[in-house]
PDB file of C-alpha atoms in Angstrom:
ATOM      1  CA  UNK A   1       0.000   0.000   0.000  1.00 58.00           C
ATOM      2  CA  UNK A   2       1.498   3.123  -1.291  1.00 73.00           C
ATOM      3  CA  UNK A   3       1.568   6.071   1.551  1.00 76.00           C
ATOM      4  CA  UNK A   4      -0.008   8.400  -0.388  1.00 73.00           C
ATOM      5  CA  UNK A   5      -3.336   6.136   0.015  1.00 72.00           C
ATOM      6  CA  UNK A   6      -2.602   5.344   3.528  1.00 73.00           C
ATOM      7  CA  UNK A   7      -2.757   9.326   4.597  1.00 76.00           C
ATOM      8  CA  UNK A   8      -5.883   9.439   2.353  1.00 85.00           C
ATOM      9  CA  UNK A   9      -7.620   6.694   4.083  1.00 88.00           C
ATOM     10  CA  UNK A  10      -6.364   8.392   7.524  1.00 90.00           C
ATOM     11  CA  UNK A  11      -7.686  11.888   6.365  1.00 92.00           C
ATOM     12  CA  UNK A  12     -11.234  10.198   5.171  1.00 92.00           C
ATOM     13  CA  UNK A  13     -12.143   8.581   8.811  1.00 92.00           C
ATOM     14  CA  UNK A  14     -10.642  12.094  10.286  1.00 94.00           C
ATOM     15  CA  UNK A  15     -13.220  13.723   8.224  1.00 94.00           C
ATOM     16  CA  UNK A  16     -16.057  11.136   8.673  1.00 94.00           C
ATOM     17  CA  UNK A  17     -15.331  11.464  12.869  1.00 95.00           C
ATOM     18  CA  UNK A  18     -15.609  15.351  12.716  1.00 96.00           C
ATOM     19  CA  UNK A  19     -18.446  15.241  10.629  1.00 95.00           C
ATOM     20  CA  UNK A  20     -20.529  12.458  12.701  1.00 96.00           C
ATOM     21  CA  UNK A  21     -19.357  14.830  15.800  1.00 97.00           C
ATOM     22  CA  UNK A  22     -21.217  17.755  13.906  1.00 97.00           C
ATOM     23  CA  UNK A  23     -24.517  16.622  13.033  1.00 97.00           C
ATOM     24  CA  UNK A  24     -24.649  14.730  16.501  1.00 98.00           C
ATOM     25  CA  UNK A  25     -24.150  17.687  17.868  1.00 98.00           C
ATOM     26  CA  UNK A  26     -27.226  19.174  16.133  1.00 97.00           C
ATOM     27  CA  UNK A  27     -29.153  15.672  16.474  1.00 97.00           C
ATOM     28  CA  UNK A  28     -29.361  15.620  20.436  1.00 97.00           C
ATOM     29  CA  UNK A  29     -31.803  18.734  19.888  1.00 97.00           C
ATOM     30  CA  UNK A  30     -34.263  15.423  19.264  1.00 96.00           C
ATOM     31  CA  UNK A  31     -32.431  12.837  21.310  1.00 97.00           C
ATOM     32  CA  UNK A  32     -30.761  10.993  18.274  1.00 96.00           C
ATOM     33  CA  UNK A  33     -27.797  10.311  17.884  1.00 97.00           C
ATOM     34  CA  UNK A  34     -25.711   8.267  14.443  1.00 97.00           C
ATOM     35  CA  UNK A  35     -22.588   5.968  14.784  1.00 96.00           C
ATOM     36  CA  UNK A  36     -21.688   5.185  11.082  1.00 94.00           C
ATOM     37  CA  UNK A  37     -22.838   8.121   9.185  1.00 91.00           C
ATOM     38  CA  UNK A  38     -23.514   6.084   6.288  1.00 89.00           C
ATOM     39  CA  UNK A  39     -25.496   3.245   7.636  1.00 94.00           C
ATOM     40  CA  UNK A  40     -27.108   5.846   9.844  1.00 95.00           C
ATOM     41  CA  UNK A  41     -28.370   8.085   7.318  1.00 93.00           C
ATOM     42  CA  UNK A  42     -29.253   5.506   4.674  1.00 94.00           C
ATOM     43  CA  UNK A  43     -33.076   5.379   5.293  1.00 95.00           C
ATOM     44  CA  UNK A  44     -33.580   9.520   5.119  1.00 95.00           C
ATOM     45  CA  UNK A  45     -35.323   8.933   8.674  1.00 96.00           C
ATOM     46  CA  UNK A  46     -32.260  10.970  10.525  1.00 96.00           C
ATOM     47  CA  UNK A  47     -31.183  12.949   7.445  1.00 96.00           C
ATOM     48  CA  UNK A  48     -34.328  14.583   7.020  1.00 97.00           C
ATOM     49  CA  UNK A  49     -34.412  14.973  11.007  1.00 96.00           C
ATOM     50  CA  UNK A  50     -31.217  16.564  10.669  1.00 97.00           C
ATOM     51  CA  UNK A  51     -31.994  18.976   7.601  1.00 97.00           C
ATOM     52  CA  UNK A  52     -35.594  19.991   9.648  1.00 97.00           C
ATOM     53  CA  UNK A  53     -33.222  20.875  12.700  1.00 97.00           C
ATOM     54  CA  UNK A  54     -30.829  22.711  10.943  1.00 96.00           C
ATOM     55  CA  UNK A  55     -32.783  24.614   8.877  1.00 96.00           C
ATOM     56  CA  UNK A  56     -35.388  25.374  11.093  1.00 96.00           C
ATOM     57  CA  UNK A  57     -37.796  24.386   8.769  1.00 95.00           C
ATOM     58  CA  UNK A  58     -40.328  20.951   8.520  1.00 95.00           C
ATOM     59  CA  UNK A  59     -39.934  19.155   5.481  1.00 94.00           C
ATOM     60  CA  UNK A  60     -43.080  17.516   3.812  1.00 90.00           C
ATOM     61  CA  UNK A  61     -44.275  14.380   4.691  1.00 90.00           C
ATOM     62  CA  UNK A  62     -41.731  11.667   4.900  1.00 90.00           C
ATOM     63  CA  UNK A  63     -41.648   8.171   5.668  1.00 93.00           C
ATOM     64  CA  UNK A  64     -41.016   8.627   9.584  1.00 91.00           C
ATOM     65  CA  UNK A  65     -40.213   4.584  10.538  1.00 92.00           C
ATOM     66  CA  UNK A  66     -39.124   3.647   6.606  1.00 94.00           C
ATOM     67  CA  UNK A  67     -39.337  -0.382   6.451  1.00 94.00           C
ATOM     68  CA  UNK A  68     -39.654  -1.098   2.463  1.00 95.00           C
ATOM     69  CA  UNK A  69     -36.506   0.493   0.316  1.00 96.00           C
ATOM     70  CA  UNK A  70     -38.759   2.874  -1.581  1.00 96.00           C
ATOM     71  CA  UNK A  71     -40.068   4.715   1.527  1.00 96.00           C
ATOM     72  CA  UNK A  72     -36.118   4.738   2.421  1.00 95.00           C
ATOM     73  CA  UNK A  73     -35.138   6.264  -1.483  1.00 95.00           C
ATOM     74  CA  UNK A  74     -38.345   8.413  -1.000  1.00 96.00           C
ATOM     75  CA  UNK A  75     -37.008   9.717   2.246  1.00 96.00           C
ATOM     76  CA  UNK A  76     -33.344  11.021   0.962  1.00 95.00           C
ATOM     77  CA  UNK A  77     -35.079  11.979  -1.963  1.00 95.00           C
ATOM     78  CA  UNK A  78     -37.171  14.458  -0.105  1.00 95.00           C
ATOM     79  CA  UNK A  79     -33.877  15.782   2.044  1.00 95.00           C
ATOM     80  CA  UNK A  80     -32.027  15.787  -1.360  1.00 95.00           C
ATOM     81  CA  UNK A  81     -34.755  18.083  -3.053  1.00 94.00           C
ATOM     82  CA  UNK A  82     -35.308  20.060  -0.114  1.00 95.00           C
ATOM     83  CA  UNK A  83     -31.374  21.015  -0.445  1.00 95.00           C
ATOM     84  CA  UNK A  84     -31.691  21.898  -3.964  1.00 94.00           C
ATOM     85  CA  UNK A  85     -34.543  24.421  -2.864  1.00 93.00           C
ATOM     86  CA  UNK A  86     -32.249  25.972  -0.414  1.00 93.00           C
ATOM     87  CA  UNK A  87     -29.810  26.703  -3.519  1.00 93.00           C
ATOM     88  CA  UNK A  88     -27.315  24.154  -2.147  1.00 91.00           C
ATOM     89  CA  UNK A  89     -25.507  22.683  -4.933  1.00 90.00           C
ATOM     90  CA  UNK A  90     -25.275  18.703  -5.461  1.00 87.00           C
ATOM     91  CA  UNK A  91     -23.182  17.245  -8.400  1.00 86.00           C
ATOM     92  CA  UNK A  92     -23.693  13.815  -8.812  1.00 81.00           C
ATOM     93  CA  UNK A  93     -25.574  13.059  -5.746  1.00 82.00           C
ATOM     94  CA  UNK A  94     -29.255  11.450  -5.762  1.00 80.00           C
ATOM     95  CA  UNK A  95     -31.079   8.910  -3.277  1.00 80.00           C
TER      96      UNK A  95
END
């Protein structure tokens, strides 16, 4: 393994710690809290918690205990249109 992808792989779980630190930090407004930000926002239920909190704002309806895969792709959907609204920019992102 060359070093160069060693210090990459070091700076990526730097920058996924800080990150999970951050929205937790917003998330125990509601008493949640993520571990593995991927697995954690993967069914849009704490994402769109998270986007509600920090933009003071209530989404539209969303799947609020997400069981079948399309009310989990609905869910990030709805957080991942609700950020293009805001003007926040997403290249090559979609549920």
């Amino acid at each position: 393994m060359t070093e160069k992808l060693v210090v990459d792989r070091r700076w990526e779980e730097i920058q996924k710690k800080t990150f999970t630190k951050w929205v937790n930090s917003h998330l125990r407004k509601r008493r949640l809290v993520i571990e593995n930000i991927q697995k954690d926002l993967a069914d849009g239920q704490v994402f769109n918690e998270f986007l509600e909190i920090i933009s003071n704002e209530k989404l539209p309806k969303w799947a609020k205990n997400p069981k079948m895969r399309i009310q989990k792709v609905g869910n990030v959907s709805q957080g991942l249109d609700f950020l293009k609204k805001q003007k926040v920019q997403l290249v090559n992102i979609s549920a």
